[in-house]
CSV table of C-alpha atoms in Angstrom, one decimal:
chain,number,residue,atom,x,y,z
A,1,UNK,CA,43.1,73.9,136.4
A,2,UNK,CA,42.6,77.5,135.2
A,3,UNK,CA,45.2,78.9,133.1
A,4,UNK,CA,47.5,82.1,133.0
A,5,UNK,CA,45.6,85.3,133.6
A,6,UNK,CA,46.9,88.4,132.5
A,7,UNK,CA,45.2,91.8,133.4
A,8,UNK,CA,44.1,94.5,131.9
A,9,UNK,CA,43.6,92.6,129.0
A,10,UNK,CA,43.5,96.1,127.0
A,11,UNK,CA,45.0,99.3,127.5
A,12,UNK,CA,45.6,102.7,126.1
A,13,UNK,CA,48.0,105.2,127.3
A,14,UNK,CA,49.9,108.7,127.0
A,15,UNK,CA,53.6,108.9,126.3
A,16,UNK,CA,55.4,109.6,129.1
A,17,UNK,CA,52.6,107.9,131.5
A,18,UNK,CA,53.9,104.5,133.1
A,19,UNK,CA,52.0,101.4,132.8
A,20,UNK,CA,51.6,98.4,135.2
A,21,UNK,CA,50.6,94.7,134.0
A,22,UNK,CA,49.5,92.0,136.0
A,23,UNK,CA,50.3,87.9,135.3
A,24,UNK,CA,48.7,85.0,137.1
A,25,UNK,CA,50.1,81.9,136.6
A,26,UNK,CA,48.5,78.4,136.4
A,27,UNK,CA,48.8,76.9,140.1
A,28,UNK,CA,52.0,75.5,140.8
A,29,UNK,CA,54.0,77.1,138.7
A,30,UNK,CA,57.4,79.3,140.3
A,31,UNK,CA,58.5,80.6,136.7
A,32,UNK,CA,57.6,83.7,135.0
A,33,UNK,CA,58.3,85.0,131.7
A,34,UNK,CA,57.3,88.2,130.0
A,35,UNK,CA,57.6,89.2,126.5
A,36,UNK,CA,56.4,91.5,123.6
A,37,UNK,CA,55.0,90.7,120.4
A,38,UNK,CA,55.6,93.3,117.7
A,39,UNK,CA,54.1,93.0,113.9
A,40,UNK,CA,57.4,93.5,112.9
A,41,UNK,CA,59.8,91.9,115.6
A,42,UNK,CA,58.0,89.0,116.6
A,43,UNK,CA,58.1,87.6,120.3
A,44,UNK,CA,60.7,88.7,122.3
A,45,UNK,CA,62.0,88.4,125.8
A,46,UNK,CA,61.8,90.7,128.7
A,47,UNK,CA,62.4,88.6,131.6
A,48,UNK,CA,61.6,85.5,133.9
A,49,UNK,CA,61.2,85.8,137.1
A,50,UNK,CA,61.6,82.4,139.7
A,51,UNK,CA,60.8,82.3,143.1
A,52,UNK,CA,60.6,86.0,143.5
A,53,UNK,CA,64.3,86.1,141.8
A,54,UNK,CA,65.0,88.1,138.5
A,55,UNK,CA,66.6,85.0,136.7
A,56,UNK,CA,67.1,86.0,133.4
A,57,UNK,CA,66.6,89.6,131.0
A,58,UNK,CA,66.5,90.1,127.7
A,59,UNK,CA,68.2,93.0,125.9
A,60,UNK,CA,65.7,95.7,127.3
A,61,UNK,CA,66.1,99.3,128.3
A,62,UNK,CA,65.8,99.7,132.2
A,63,UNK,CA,62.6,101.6,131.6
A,64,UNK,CA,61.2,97.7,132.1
A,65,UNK,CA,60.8,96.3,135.2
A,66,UNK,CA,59.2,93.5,137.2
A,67,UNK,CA,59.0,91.5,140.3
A,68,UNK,CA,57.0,88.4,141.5
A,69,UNK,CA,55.5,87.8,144.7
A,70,UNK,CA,55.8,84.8,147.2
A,71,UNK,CA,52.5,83.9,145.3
A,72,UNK,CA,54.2,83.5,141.5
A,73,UNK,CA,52.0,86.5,140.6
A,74,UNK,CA,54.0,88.8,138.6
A,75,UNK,CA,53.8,93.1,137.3
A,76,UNK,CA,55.6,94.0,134.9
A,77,UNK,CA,55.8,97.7,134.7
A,78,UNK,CA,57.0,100.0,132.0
A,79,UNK,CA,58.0,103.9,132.9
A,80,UNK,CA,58.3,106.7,130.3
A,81,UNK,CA,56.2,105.1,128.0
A,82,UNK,CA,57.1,105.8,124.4
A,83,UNK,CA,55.1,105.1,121.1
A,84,UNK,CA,57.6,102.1,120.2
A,85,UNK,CA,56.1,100.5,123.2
A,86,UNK,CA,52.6,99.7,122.0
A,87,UNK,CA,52.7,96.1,121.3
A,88,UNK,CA,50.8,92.7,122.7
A,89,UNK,CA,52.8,91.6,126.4
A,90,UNK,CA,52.0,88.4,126.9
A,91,UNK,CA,53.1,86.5,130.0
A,92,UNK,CA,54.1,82.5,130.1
A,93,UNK,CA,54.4,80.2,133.2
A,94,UNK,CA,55.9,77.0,133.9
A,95,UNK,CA,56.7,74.7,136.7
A,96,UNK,CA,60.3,75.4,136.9
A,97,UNK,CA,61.4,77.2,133.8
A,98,UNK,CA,62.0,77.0,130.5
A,99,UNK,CA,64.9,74.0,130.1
A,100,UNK,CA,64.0,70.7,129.1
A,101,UNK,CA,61.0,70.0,128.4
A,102,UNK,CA,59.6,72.6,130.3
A,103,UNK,CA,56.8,73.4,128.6
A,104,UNK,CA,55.6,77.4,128.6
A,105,UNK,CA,51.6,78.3,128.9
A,106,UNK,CA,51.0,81.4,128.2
A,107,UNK,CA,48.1,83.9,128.9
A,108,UNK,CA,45.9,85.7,126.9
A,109,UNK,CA,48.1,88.8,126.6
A,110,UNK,CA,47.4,92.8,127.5
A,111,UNK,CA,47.1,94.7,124.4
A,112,UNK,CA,49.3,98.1,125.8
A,113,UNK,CA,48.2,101.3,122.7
A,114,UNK,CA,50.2,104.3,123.2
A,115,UNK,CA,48.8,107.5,121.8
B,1,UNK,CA,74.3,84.4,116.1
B,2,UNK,CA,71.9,82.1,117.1
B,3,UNK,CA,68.9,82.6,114.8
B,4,UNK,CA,65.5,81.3,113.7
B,5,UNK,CA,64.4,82.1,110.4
B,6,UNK,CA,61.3,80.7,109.4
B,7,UNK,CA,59.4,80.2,105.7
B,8,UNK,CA,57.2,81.1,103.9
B,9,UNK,CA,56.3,84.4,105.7
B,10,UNK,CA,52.7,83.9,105.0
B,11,UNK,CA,50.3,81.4,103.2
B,12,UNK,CA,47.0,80.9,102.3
B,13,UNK,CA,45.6,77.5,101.4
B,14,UNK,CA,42.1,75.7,100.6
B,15,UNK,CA,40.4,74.0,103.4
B,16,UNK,CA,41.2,70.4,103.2
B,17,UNK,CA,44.7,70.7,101.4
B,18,UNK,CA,47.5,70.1,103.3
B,19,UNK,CA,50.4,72.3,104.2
B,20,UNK,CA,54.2,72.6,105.4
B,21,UNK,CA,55.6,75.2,107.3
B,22,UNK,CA,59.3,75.3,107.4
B,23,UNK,CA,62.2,76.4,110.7
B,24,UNK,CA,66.0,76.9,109.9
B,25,UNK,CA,67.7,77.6,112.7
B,26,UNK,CA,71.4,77.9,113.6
B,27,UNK,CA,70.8,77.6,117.7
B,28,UNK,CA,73.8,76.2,119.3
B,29,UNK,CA,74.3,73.9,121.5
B,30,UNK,CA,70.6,72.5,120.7
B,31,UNK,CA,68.3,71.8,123.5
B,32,UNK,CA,64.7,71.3,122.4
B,33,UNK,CA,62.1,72.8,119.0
B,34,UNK,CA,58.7,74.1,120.2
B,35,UNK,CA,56.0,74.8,117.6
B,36,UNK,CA,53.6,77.5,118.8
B,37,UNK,CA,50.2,78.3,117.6
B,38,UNK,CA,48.6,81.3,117.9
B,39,UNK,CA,45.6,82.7,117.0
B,40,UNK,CA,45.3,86.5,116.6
B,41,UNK,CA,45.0,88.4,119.3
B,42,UNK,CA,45.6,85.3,121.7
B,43,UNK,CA,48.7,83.6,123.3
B,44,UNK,CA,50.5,81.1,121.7
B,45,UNK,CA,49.3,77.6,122.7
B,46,UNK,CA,51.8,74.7,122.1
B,47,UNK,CA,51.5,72.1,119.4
B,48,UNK,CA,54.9,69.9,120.0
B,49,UNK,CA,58.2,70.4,121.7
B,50,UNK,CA,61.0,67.7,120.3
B,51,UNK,CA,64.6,67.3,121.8
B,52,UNK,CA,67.4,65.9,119.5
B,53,UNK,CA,66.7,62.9,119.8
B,54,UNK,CA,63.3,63.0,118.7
B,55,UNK,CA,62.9,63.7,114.7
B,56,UNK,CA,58.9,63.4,114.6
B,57,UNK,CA,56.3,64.0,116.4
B,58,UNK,CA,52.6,64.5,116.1
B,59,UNK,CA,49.6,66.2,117.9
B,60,UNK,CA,46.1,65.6,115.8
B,61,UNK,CA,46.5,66.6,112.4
B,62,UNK,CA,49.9,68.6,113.6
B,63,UNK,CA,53.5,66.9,112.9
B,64,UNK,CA,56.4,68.2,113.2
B,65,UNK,CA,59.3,66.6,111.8
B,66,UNK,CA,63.4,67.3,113.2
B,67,UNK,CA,66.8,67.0,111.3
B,68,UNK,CA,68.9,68.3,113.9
B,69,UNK,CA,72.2,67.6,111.4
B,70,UNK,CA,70.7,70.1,109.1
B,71,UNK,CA,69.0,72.3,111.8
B,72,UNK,CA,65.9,72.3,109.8
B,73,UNK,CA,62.2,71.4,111.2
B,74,UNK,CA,58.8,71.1,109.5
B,75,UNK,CA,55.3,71.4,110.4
B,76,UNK,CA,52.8,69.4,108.2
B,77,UNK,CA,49.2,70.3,108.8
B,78,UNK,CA,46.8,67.9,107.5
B,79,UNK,CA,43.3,67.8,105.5
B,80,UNK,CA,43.4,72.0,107.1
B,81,UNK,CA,40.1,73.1,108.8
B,82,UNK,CA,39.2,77.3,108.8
B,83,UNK,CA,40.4,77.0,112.4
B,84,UNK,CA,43.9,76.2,111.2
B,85,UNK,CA,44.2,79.8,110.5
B,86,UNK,CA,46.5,81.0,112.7
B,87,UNK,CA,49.9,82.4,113.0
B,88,UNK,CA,52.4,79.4,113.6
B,89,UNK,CA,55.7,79.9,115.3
B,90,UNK,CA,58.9,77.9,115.7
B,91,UNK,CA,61.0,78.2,119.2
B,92,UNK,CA,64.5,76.8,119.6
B,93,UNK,CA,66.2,76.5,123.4
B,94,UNK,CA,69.9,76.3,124.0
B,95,UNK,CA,71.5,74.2,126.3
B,96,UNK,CA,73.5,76.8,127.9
B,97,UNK,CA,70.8,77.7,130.9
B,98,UNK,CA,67.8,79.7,132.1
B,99,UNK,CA,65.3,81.0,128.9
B,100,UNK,CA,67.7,81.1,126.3
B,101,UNK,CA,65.2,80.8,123.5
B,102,UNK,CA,65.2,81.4,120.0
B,103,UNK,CA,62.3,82.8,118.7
B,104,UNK,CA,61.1,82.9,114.5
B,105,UNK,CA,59.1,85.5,113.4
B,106,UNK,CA,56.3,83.4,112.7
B,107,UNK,CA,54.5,82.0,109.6
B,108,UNK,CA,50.8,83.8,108.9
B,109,UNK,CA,48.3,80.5,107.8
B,110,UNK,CA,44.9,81.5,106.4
B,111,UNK,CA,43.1,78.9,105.2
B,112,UNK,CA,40.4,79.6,103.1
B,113,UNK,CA,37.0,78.0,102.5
């Protein structure tokens, strides 16, 4: 079974420019969850997204955004870029969530730099 | 405030010795502890995930251990190999619904030949 893809896997933009990253999940899976991984904050959570539904958000300015298609695919996209912003996304799946049990896999990450 | 602090920040350690990588956490009500791996510039991969009722269990040389009256969990790595090197990081879920998790900040392992 191939696992979470996440594309680009690298990327350098502008400030100002908006981005858009793209998550595969393994097959199967309905739940989404994006994050960002700072040196200095850690992992922390954007959003999940289940059966095309926005199901939870974490404490994120609305500059982030994402959806999820009737495939699980998921973009999340960030507008307005800023410097803070440059940090590892990485995307997790799962069959149904993240409750009991419910074990995350998560890609590879994209590597967002802005200059 | 639900929080997951985690210790020692960093460590390095000879290949071979063994090692034990502490999670304090003050997550309420308790639903699961995940220990993460992750290498650099990779996603994390999961080592264990343990409920309440569960206070060890292992994965290779991995095993994590659970006190959930003191909120504390460890992570022994035994007889460490170079590929141990990795960042390790504890995850706590809440009972309380959809993604509530708790993550640490992560503990930096090099181990060293």
């Amino acid at each position: 079974k191939a696992g979470v893809t996440q594309t680009p896997r690298y990327l350098i933009k502008t400030r100002g420019q908006q981005v858009t990253l793209s998550c595969s999940p393994i097959s199967g899976h309905r739940s989404v969850s994006w994050y960002q991984q700072t040196p200095g904050q850690g992992l922390q959570f954007l959003f999940e997204y289940f059966s095309e539904t926005q199901r939870n958000k974490g404490n994120f300015p609305g500059r982030f955004s994402g959806r999820q298609f009737s495939n699980s695919r998921s973009e999340m996209n960030v507008s307005t870029l800023e410097l803070g912003d440059s940090a590892l996304y990485l995307c997790a799946s799962s069959p149904v969530g993240t409750g009991y049990r419910n074990e995350q896999f998560f890609g590879p990450g994209t590597r967002l730099t802005v200059l | 405030k639900n929080q997951v602090e985690q210790s020692p920040q960093s460590l390095i350690i000879l290949e071979g010795k063994n090692c034990t990588l502490q999670c304090n956490y003050t997550v309420s009500p308790f639903s699961n502890l995940r220990w993460y791996k992750q290498d650099t510039g990779r996603g994390p991969v999961s080592l264990t995930i343990m409920t309440f009722s569960e206070n060890t269990k292992s994965n290779g040389r991995y095993t994590a251990t659970l006190d959930a009256d003191t909120k504390q969990s460890s992570l022994h790595i035994t007889a460490s190999q170079l590929s141990d090197s990795a960042s390790y990081i504890c995850v706590v879920s809440d009972q309380t619904g959809a993604n509530n998790l708790f993550f640490g900040t992560g503990t930096r392992l090099t181990v060293i030949p």
